[in-house]
């Protein structure tokens, strides 16, 4: 092969690619395949690099689309790959670099071609390209389903081939090819409910691999295996003179291909990939795609069933016979990986999926004594809301809502004391409970939403999480107590502003009947709902844990004028009774103590007064409890969301935005 370099733009003229895509049929036993598969260039490590490759080879791919109905060369290539995979496990054990290298190259070409075929044609047409019979030179419905065989082979490759330095890239390519196979969804505006993916993955030969595939993908995510360093596999030249493996590869490929440059990378070691573990990233994307496939007409999604039912390796209880596709996995390792990877959308979506759908995982996580390891990364996502896309923020918020449904969680987070939260920049927090920090971040999210996005759904979920926690508030940090009252103050000002606008608009309408009135009544109704919920949160804390929260009472007294306007408001009169009682009771005790009291003295009087407060006079309200409920058709949100993550993947996948129909999610 030598050390010469050639431009990627020369690929369309390559004689081997021209023969593959040409008008001549090539038998699967032809020596041509060894020649075709003996190429070497740094595999694309980003969507940008893959874009360069695909743009250079688009003419070759389209030529194959046109000629394959007469040549069947795509099927021949796949048969060559399938025959090689039967020996792949043994080749890995024997360190047969050349064999694995060529098998990887075959799969790489198949993946690139499959993506073009899916972009260019319907699923029915795609299946026809996989049913060509060489003897008759035509397509047959009775012939072996080569596409199903390829999908099953990929599943076997992912689950059975040991992960070594020499097999790392072929494992990544197998997973990427599975994602490409499922990518028909990208080219439909509506959610697919029947497709070839349902046919192959939910029935037939692929179904027995369900639990093993899900387990393997989860462990790939857990282990976060980095790609092998340059020089450890056959593609890379180890030195200026070339190492032994490079020499072997050159011996196979001499005179066939030159070493192609890709994105400015030559025959030397390629630049480091954008992600620490391409294998973990692609595994997670495939797992999410499988989990969000719609149910088949006659059977539920088996991959979702597997995700819903797997148990801890330390759980020795038998699986119920009614649960198919069950397996066990190390929960401690999974918990650690989830805590460490929350900076990515897909890891947060996986955490949401597991918490929401797998009761074993949810029970385990809620019983952890290091809950801060999980909660802090979620809070950091919400804190940096300006830098996150809206879907990532939603997932983080819903995770908090699910966690706050548990009273044990709501109690324990106030017992965890944190030191020096460096990412919280509004104020230096040298020591604060996890519960108080959670309150601060959620309130900040509400305030950001009020001034920027104004999303009622986000408001509702933030307030629901605070409401779930409110009865268990303990030893609130003074800053957290201040922020609760400050949020109420902000809402109060907004209420007054909307009320004033509504009044002025009503007056203006008396003099002009032609101008349509803004719907201030609806705005007023929304803001009053939010104010009511804030009053219920404050009331819940006062009636259930007043003696634990002197700082909240202090903040109430300091801003007591805020609440006067709502005492006689018909929407708030009932809930204001308790708040008025607490404010008046402690205010009278402060007046008795004299003027100009220090903060310490005020807090001391509050702590003493808590014992004397007649709690029987506090009106009891129903406990505030909100549960997260998925929409009736969650696919309409989650499937586009998952495919938006695939579309924006940093490793090894690229689609032309002009071709995408379903992709409507944020691309930031």
XYZ file of C-alpha atoms in Angstrom:
668
model
C 0.000 0.000 0.000
C 2.938 2.310 0.662
C 2.963 5.670 2.325
C 1.452 7.724 -0.485
C -1.635 9.749 0.340
C -4.589 10.432 -1.880
C -7.444 12.864 -1.588
C -10.840 11.668 -0.460
C -12.235 13.270 -3.623
C -10.513 10.517 -5.657
C -12.820 7.818 -4.243
C -15.476 8.036 -6.997
C -12.770 7.092 -9.516
C -11.562 4.085 -7.521
C -11.698 0.986 -9.732
C -12.922 -1.323 -6.954
C -15.806 0.930 -5.944
C -16.677 1.415 -9.612
C -16.824 -2.351 -10.105
C -18.982 -2.814 -6.963
C -21.475 -0.216 -8.176
C -21.231 -1.022 -11.875
C -23.326 -3.126 -14.235
C -21.354 -6.364 -13.801
C -22.457 -8.997 -11.281
C -19.717 -10.094 -8.895
C -20.020 -13.545 -7.339
C -19.562 -13.800 -3.602
C -16.667 -16.194 -4.243
C -14.801 -13.759 -6.517
C -11.258 -12.725 -5.328
C -12.436 -9.170 -5.975
C -13.873 -8.994 -2.458
C -10.468 -9.486 -0.825
C -9.187 -6.649 -2.972
C -12.157 -4.377 -2.220
C -11.877 -4.923 1.525
C -8.130 -4.288 1.733
C -8.319 -0.535 2.161
C -6.951 1.479 5.025
C -7.680 4.986 6.159
C -8.546 6.396 9.562
C -12.180 5.531 10.237
C -14.439 8.594 10.637
C -14.613 9.638 14.282
C -17.191 12.382 13.906
C -20.257 13.251 11.866
C -18.194 15.958 10.142
C -15.644 13.452 8.885
C -18.370 11.039 7.826
C -20.045 13.852 5.908
C -16.843 14.341 3.899
C -16.747 10.643 3.081
C -20.417 10.399 2.148
C -20.308 13.471 -0.055
C -17.301 12.017 -1.883
C -18.977 8.639 -2.476
C -22.563 9.699 -3.179
C -22.171 9.072 -6.923
C -20.873 5.543 -6.267
C -23.742 4.788 -3.899
C -26.410 6.067 -6.271
C -24.875 4.069 -9.103
C -25.236 0.956 -6.950
C -28.861 1.843 -6.174
C -29.492 1.990 -9.920
C -27.554 -1.146 -10.922
C -28.126 -3.472 -7.965
C -31.518 -4.674 -9.280
C -29.583 -6.299 -12.158
C -26.304 -7.204 -10.428
C -27.242 -8.141 -6.857
C -23.791 -6.918 -5.751
C -25.116 -5.530 -2.455
C -26.391 -8.974 -1.529
C -23.097 -10.547 -2.550
C -21.188 -8.116 -0.324
C -23.471 -8.925 2.599
C -23.005 -12.676 2.043
C -19.235 -12.153 2.082
C -19.586 -10.304 5.383
C -21.903 -12.955 6.855
C -19.527 -15.774 5.941
C -16.648 -13.924 7.604
C -18.541 -13.250 10.838
C -18.866 -17.000 11.424
C -15.121 -17.052 12.087
C -14.880 -13.669 13.774
C -14.952 -14.893 17.372
C -12.162 -17.379 16.693
C -10.212 -14.691 14.828
C -10.442 -12.409 17.852
C -9.167 -15.161 20.141
C -6.300 -15.879 17.719
C -5.503 -12.184 17.248
C -6.057 -12.468 13.496
C -5.733 -8.767 12.737
C -5.988 -9.025 8.969
C -9.222 -11.026 9.021
C -10.867 -8.674 11.528
C -9.613 -5.637 9.608
C -11.210 -6.826 6.355
C -14.437 -7.845 8.099
C -14.654 -4.388 9.643
C -14.134 -2.839 6.217
C -16.971 -4.952 4.804
C -19.317 -3.812 7.544
C -18.223 -0.208 7.136
C -19.134 -0.292 3.439
C -22.448 -2.020 4.195
C -23.317 0.636 6.788
C -22.587 3.482 4.353
C -24.576 1.806 1.569
C -27.494 0.877 3.817
C -27.874 4.490 4.895
C -27.985 5.652 1.259
C -30.527 2.959 0.354
C -32.759 3.942 3.304
C -32.534 7.606 2.268
C -33.342 6.864 -1.374
C -36.222 4.374 -1.204
C -39.179 2.976 0.705
C -38.908 -0.014 3.026
C -40.636 -2.230 0.452
C -38.074 -1.285 -2.196
C -35.257 -1.776 0.303
C -36.381 -5.345 1.012
C -36.407 -6.123 -2.700
C -32.720 -5.213 -2.931
C -32.028 -7.918 -0.349
C -33.939 -10.710 -2.117
C -32.015 -10.910 -5.413
C -31.424 -14.454 -6.737
C -28.253 -14.840 -8.771
C -29.433 -17.873 -10.763
C -32.568 -16.258 -12.101
C -31.219 -12.711 -12.086
C -34.412 -11.454 -10.486
C -36.044 -10.814 -7.131
C -37.945 -13.535 -5.324
C -40.283 -13.370 -2.360
C -39.455 -16.990 -1.535
C -35.704 -16.528 -1.272
C -33.886 -16.286 2.062
C -34.392 -12.944 3.800
C -30.870 -11.563 3.673
C -31.823 -8.393 5.572
C -33.118 -10.362 8.544
C -29.982 -12.496 8.472
C -27.842 -9.338 8.513
C -29.745 -7.888 11.487
C -29.444 -11.152 13.440
C -25.757 -11.312 12.589
C -25.244 -7.766 13.901
C -26.978 -8.657 17.154
C -24.754 -11.725 17.523
C -21.663 -9.663 16.757
C -22.582 -7.030 19.374
C -23.353 -9.575 22.083
C -20.866 -12.382 21.429
C -17.597 -10.916 20.114
C -15.178 -10.204 22.998
C -14.266 -6.539 23.339
C -10.544 -6.260 22.594
C -8.401 -3.540 21.059
C -8.624 -5.248 17.672
C -12.426 -5.705 17.859
C -13.326 -2.277 19.286
C -13.967 -0.601 15.930
C -16.007 -3.453 14.488
C -18.165 -3.447 17.637
C -18.802 0.293 17.215
C -19.563 -0.232 13.521
C -22.035 -3.048 14.261
C -23.958 -0.838 16.682
C -23.909 2.098 14.254
C -25.211 -0.153 11.488
C -28.093 -1.237 13.734
C -28.951 2.428 14.323
C -28.839 3.040 10.570
C -31.123 0.048 9.986
C -33.666 1.587 12.366
C -33.323 5.053 10.849
C -36.316 4.688 8.499
C -38.141 6.708 11.176
C -36.087 9.770 10.285
C -37.726 9.944 6.883
C -41.341 9.903 8.052
C -43.284 12.789 9.520
C -45.481 10.485 11.573
C -44.363 7.955 14.185
C -43.935 4.557 12.539
C -46.053 1.849 14.115
C -45.385 -0.865 11.561
C -42.056 -1.234 9.804
C -39.379 -3.747 8.919
C -37.797 -3.006 12.301
C -40.941 -4.385 13.977
C -40.919 -7.376 11.666
C -37.343 -8.382 12.446
C -36.695 -7.154 15.980
C -39.999 -8.090 17.643
C -40.565 -11.453 16.016
C -38.666 -14.261 14.402
C -34.974 -15.025 14.682
C -33.918 -11.771 16.392
C -36.332 -11.970 19.328
C -34.282 -14.459 21.433
C -31.401 -11.941 21.517
C -33.510 -9.250 23.216
C -32.293 -9.473 26.822
C -28.700 -10.242 25.833
C -28.571 -7.230 23.519
C -30.050 -4.832 26.096
C -27.675 -6.151 28.761
C -24.630 -5.780 26.473
C -25.563 -2.222 25.515
C -26.034 -1.294 29.176
C -22.654 -2.748 30.110
C -21.027 -0.899 27.199
C -22.472 2.298 28.670
C -21.360 1.366 32.180
C -17.774 0.524 31.230
C -17.169 3.608 29.054
C -14.359 1.781 27.240
C -12.086 4.200 25.420
C -10.942 3.412 21.885
C -7.570 1.717 21.627
C -4.583 4.060 21.336
C -3.008 4.623 17.908
C -0.747 1.809 16.802
C -2.662 -1.028 18.483
C -4.696 -2.114 15.444
C -4.028 -2.806 11.820
C -5.106 0.547 10.435
C -2.360 2.673 11.929
C 1.275 3.041 10.989
C 3.311 2.669 14.159
C 6.435 4.463 12.995
C 7.971 6.178 9.998
C 9.243 2.857 8.725
C 5.997 1.057 9.510
C 5.407 -1.507 12.222
C 4.871 -5.257 11.780
C 1.064 -5.042 11.648
C 1.178 -2.150 9.229
C 3.559 -4.151 7.080
C 1.165 -7.119 7.057
C -1.697 -4.863 6.008
C 0.419 -3.341 3.289
C 1.286 -6.798 2.048
C -2.381 -7.634 1.599
C -3.271 -4.315 0.030
C -0.214 -3.525 -2.088
C -1.254 -2.118 -5.429
C -4.941 -2.021 -4.517
C -5.747 1.115 -2.529
C -3.766 4.122 -1.493
C -4.049 5.504 2.023
C -6.854 8.050 1.856
C -6.889 11.238 3.860
C -10.042 12.136 5.724
C -10.666 15.592 7.110
C -6.994 16.479 6.894
C -5.858 13.239 8.555
C -3.249 11.242 6.692
C -1.726 7.820 7.284
C -0.436 8.875 10.685
C -2.529 8.379 13.812
C -5.942 10.034 13.612
C -6.996 12.827 15.922
C -8.667 11.859 19.169
C -12.452 11.314 18.912
C -14.764 13.964 20.267
C -16.187 11.584 22.852
C -14.207 9.612 25.407
C -16.013 6.391 24.492
C -17.611 6.106 21.037
C -18.687 2.552 21.927
C -20.551 3.717 25.038
C -22.144 6.616 23.178
C -23.370 4.528 20.241
C -24.552 1.754 22.587
C -26.618 4.240 24.559
C -28.166 5.709 21.400
C -29.113 2.252 20.113
C -30.537 1.301 23.510
C -32.749 4.408 23.562
C -33.919 3.803 19.992
C -34.853 0.196 20.825
C -36.590 1.204 24.053
C -38.723 3.741 22.201
C -39.838 1.565 19.309
C -43.628 1.522 19.234
C -45.354 -1.693 20.247
C -46.112 -4.132 17.460
C -49.764 -4.715 16.596
C -49.831 -8.041 18.399
C -47.012 -7.724 20.942
C -45.419 -5.143 23.261
C -41.932 -3.842 22.579
C -39.660 -6.594 23.991
C -36.706 -4.214 24.455
C -38.804 -1.911 26.604
C -39.973 -4.991 28.534
C -36.344 -5.951 29.158
C -35.507 -2.428 30.379
C -38.559 -2.420 32.648
C -37.812 -5.735 34.346
C -34.077 -6.315 34.799
C -32.858 -6.800 38.377
C -29.746 -6.343 40.465
C -27.143 -9.112 40.384
C -27.487 -9.264 44.186
C -31.218 -9.963 43.926
C -31.655 -13.740 44.223
C -35.447 -13.793 44.019
C -36.793 -15.711 40.996
C -38.216 -13.862 38.014
C -41.982 -14.240 37.632
C -42.867 -16.455 34.696
C -44.981 -13.602 33.308
C -41.886 -11.422 32.733
C -40.115 -12.218 29.452
C -36.628 -11.034 28.467
C -35.545 -10.539 32.091
C -31.890 -10.440 33.131
C -29.625 -9.194 35.934
C -27.051 -6.410 35.972
C -24.817 -4.783 38.573
C -26.877 -1.854 39.908
C -23.953 -0.254 41.722
C -21.923 0.004 38.501
C -24.955 1.305 36.601
C -25.667 3.911 39.288
C -22.063 5.135 39.185
C -22.086 5.448 35.393
C -25.396 7.320 35.419
C -24.070 9.770 38.019
C -20.902 10.415 36.012
C -22.493 10.843 32.572
C -25.347 13.302 33.172
C -23.733 16.018 31.067
C -25.181 14.312 27.968
C -28.834 14.369 26.922
C -28.867 10.660 26.228
C -27.584 9.692 29.694
C -30.248 11.871 31.321
C -32.908 10.295 29.096
C -31.678 6.827 30.110
C -31.869 7.806 33.791
C -35.422 9.059 33.287
C -36.380 5.847 31.442
C -35.004 3.612 34.185
C -36.498 5.620 37.054
C -39.874 5.845 35.378
C -40.183 2.310 34.032
C -38.057 -0.015 36.183
C -39.328 -0.254 39.771
C -36.254 -2.299 40.796
C -33.924 0.537 39.775
C -36.131 3.183 41.368
C -36.237 1.310 44.703
C -32.470 0.806 44.625
C -31.690 4.446 43.864
C -34.032 5.795 46.525
C -32.345 3.548 49.097
C -28.837 4.856 48.323
C -27.096 6.764 51.094
C -25.097 8.834 48.569
C -28.093 10.356 46.789
C -26.151 13.573 46.285
C -24.027 11.774 43.656
C -27.121 11.548 41.473
C -28.998 14.705 42.440
C -26.115 17.183 42.108
C -25.506 16.494 38.386
C -29.256 16.884 37.761
C -29.289 20.200 39.637
C -26.289 21.382 37.654
C -28.200 20.725 34.405
C -31.063 22.911 35.670
C -28.695 25.565 36.995
C -27.092 25.957 33.567
C -30.482 26.093 31.876
C -29.265 28.755 29.420
C -26.703 26.300 28.015
C -29.015 23.289 27.750
C -31.693 22.513 25.205
C -35.246 22.511 26.526
C -35.645 18.726 26.327
C -32.598 18.090 28.493
C -34.000 20.514 31.074
C -37.405 18.795 30.966
C -35.859 15.373 31.532
C -33.816 16.637 34.494
C -36.877 18.276 36.002
C -39.065 15.195 35.566
C -36.367 13.084 37.235
C -36.572 15.402 40.260
C -40.360 15.158 40.225
C -40.191 11.333 40.216
C -37.677 11.353 43.083
C -39.743 13.791 45.172
C -42.726 11.447 45.013
C -40.912 9.475 47.737
C -41.170 10.818 51.307
C -37.959 9.065 52.308
C -36.081 10.961 49.615
C -37.638 14.255 50.737
C -36.468 13.642 54.313
C -32.986 12.341 53.515
C -31.943 15.211 51.219
C -32.152 17.635 54.168
C -29.758 15.446 56.138
C -27.005 15.607 53.488
C -24.743 18.615 54.123
C -22.728 19.928 51.187
C -19.600 22.087 51.260
C -18.638 24.780 48.735
C -20.846 24.262 45.690
C -18.504 25.845 43.158
C -20.910 25.916 40.195
C -23.514 27.925 42.131
C -22.373 31.486 41.433
C -25.194 33.729 42.733
C -23.983 33.400 46.274
C -21.144 31.683 48.120
C -22.588 28.545 49.725
C -19.983 27.289 52.166
C -22.401 24.856 53.785
C -25.931 23.943 52.750
C -28.169 20.882 52.781
C -28.908 19.067 49.541
C -32.599 19.807 50.115
C -32.040 23.556 50.397
C -29.832 23.541 47.302
C -32.525 21.677 45.382
C -35.063 24.344 46.391
C -32.706 27.133 45.277
C -32.083 25.595 41.859
C -35.753 24.821 41.194
C -36.771 28.365 42.171
C -34.051 29.771 39.913
C -35.438 27.632 37.071
C -38.924 29.029 37.682
C -37.625 32.592 37.647
C -35.662 31.974 34.449
C -38.777 30.507 32.859
C -40.891 33.497 33.924
C -38.561 35.955 32.195
C -37.517 33.891 29.140
C -39.458 30.852 27.922
C -42.740 31.314 29.842
C -43.567 27.627 29.572
C -46.529 26.635 31.748
C -45.505 22.958 31.656
C -42.090 23.780 33.130
C -43.699 25.962 35.821
C -46.089 23.189 36.753
C -43.387 20.544 37.154
C -41.084 22.827 39.144
C -43.878 23.726 41.558
C -45.003 20.086 41.762
C -41.498 19.047 42.896
C -41.462 21.808 45.556
C -44.962 20.842 46.664
C -43.953 17.182 47.076
C -41.038 18.253 49.264
C -42.827 20.960 51.264
C -44.156 18.822 54.127
C -40.621 17.480 54.686
C -38.726 20.799 54.587
C -36.119 20.651 57.355
C -33.662 23.288 58.581
C -34.007 25.389 55.461
C -30.955 27.468 54.718
C -31.673 31.172 55.263
C -30.977 31.887 51.592
C -33.376 29.132 50.478
C -36.088 30.568 52.769
C -35.457 34.051 51.343
C -35.704 32.782 47.773
C -39.060 31.115 48.456
C -40.489 34.433 49.638
C -38.688 36.349 46.856
C -40.360 34.112 44.277
C -43.715 34.853 45.872
C -42.859 38.556 45.717
C -42.070 38.269 42.002
C -45.366 36.487 41.386
C -47.209 39.118 43.391
C -45.747 41.938 41.278
C -46.604 40.066 38.097
C -50.162 39.578 39.367
C -50.549 43.282 40.064
C -49.141 44.198 36.642
C -51.505 41.878 34.775
C -54.420 43.099 36.885
C -53.557 46.708 36.046
C -53.253 45.895 32.334
C -56.615 44.164 32.394
C -58.232 47.177 34.082
C -56.728 49.658 31.601
C -57.730 47.468 28.683
C -61.285 47.277 29.973
C -61.454 51.074 30.258
C -60.094 51.467 26.743
C -62.696 49.099 25.354
C -65.475 51.423 26.526
C -64.281 54.092 24.079
C -63.337 51.793 21.176
C -65.218 48.728 20.033
C -62.963 48.019 17.052
C -59.729 46.971 18.823
C -59.630 43.306 19.970
C -58.795 42.926 23.645
C -55.809 40.834 24.788
C -56.875 37.824 26.846
C -55.794 39.228 30.213
C -58.368 37.074 31.982
C -56.503 33.942 30.920
C -53.132 35.442 31.954
C -54.610 36.397 35.304
C -56.008 32.914 35.798
C -52.609 31.314 35.111
C -50.700 33.607 37.475
C -53.300 33.092 40.205
C -52.942 29.312 39.841
C -49.185 29.646 40.369
C -49.657 32.007 43.360
C -52.146 29.578 44.884
C -49.630 26.740 44.543
C -46.875 28.823 46.151
C -49.164 29.639 49.081
C -49.985 25.933 49.424
C -46.256 25.084 49.499
C -45.605 27.670 52.238
C -48.690 26.519 54.155
C -47.668 22.854 53.897
C -44.288 23.648 55.436
C -45.858 25.704 58.244
C -48.444 23.078 59.181
C -46.127 20.052 58.962
C -42.638 21.235 59.923
C -42.871 24.729 61.394
C -40.586 23.856 64.322
C -37.856 22.760 61.876
C -37.842 25.969 59.835
C -37.263 29.185 61.806
C -35.572 30.758 58.764
C -38.785 30.492 56.734
C -40.785 32.135 59.538
C -38.148 34.904 59.693
C -38.459 35.467 55.908
C -42.261 35.555 56.196
C -42.136 38.171 58.937
C -39.598 40.267 57.058
C -41.859 40.388 53.982
C -45.235 40.183 55.729
C -46.611 43.167 53.777
C -46.554 41.024 50.619
C -49.331 38.814 51.916
C -51.783 41.507 52.983
C -53.304 41.999 49.516
C -54.230 38.312 49.328
C -55.980 38.061 52.698
C -59.379 38.967 51.264
C -58.868 37.632 47.742
C -61.561 34.978 47.123
C -59.062 32.602 45.485
C -56.683 32.633 48.451
C -58.733 33.350 51.591
C -58.786 29.768 52.853
C -55.087 29.092 52.402
C -54.166 32.518 53.817
C -55.764 31.754 57.207
C -52.815 29.680 58.427
C -50.191 32.031 57.015
C -51.931 35.040 58.653
C -52.125 33.163 61.952
C -48.393 32.381 61.932
C -47.380 35.910 60.872
C -49.625 37.606 63.468
C -48.601 35.232 66.269
C -44.858 35.727 65.822
C -45.179 39.416 65.003
C -46.925 40.041 68.327
C -44.140 38.224 70.197
C -41.512 40.351 68.422
C -43.402 43.520 69.354
C -43.425 42.399 72.991
C -39.651 41.847 72.843
C -39.011 45.481 71.897
C -37.522 47.372 68.955
C -34.255 46.957 67.040
C -33.738 43.260 67.600
C -30.733 41.506 66.083
C -31.213 38.681 63.588
C -29.992 36.205 66.188
C -32.477 37.501 68.769
C -35.377 37.327 66.268
C -34.517 33.719 65.430
C -34.313 32.898 69.135
C -37.800 34.374 69.728
C -39.151 32.383 66.757
C -37.682 29.124 68.092
C -39.182 29.788 71.512
C -42.550 30.783 70.035
C -42.895 27.590 68.002
C -43.576 25.681 71.238
C -46.322 28.091 72.311
C -48.082 28.352 68.936
C -51.613 26.853 69.186
C -51.277 24.283 66.401
C -54.881 23.169 66.799
C -55.883 26.515 65.301
C -54.033 25.728 62.078
C -56.463 24.495 59.452
C -55.625 21.100 57.944
C -55.405 20.827 54.171
C -55.003 17.695 52.012
C -51.376 16.617 51.641
C -49.688 18.008 48.539
C -48.692 15.101 46.315
C -48.037 15.234 42.603
C -47.081 12.277 40.447
C -45.454 12.369 37.064
C -47.793 10.890 34.470
C -46.640 10.287 30.924
C -48.899 11.561 28.188
C -51.273 9.059 26.588
C -49.109 8.978 23.448
C -45.552 9.556 24.715
C -44.129 8.352 21.396
C -45.081 11.679 19.852
C -42.476 13.346 22.091
C -39.924 10.672 22.916
C -39.358 9.148 19.483
C -38.522 12.505 17.823
C -36.422 13.367 20.884
C -34.404 10.148 20.667
C -33.835 10.578 16.943
C -32.762 14.161 17.472
C -30.030 12.799 19.757
C -29.005 10.308 17.076
C -29.064 13.042 14.453
C -26.783 15.230 16.565
C -24.476 12.404 17.609
C -20.826 13.414 17.567
C -19.560 10.008 16.486
C -19.896 8.094 13.267
C -23.384 9.110 12.085
C -24.375 11.763 9.613
C -27.612 12.620 7.812
C -28.422 15.364 5.365
C -30.822 17.714 7.141
C -32.735 18.304 3.904
C -33.795 14.643 3.843
C -35.042 14.494 7.421
C -38.808 14.723 7.877
C -39.460 13.690 11.474
C -36.577 15.694 12.897
C -38.304 18.653 14.544
C -36.526 18.771 17.897
C -33.955 21.347 19.050
C -30.610 20.849 17.363
C -28.538 22.835 19.836
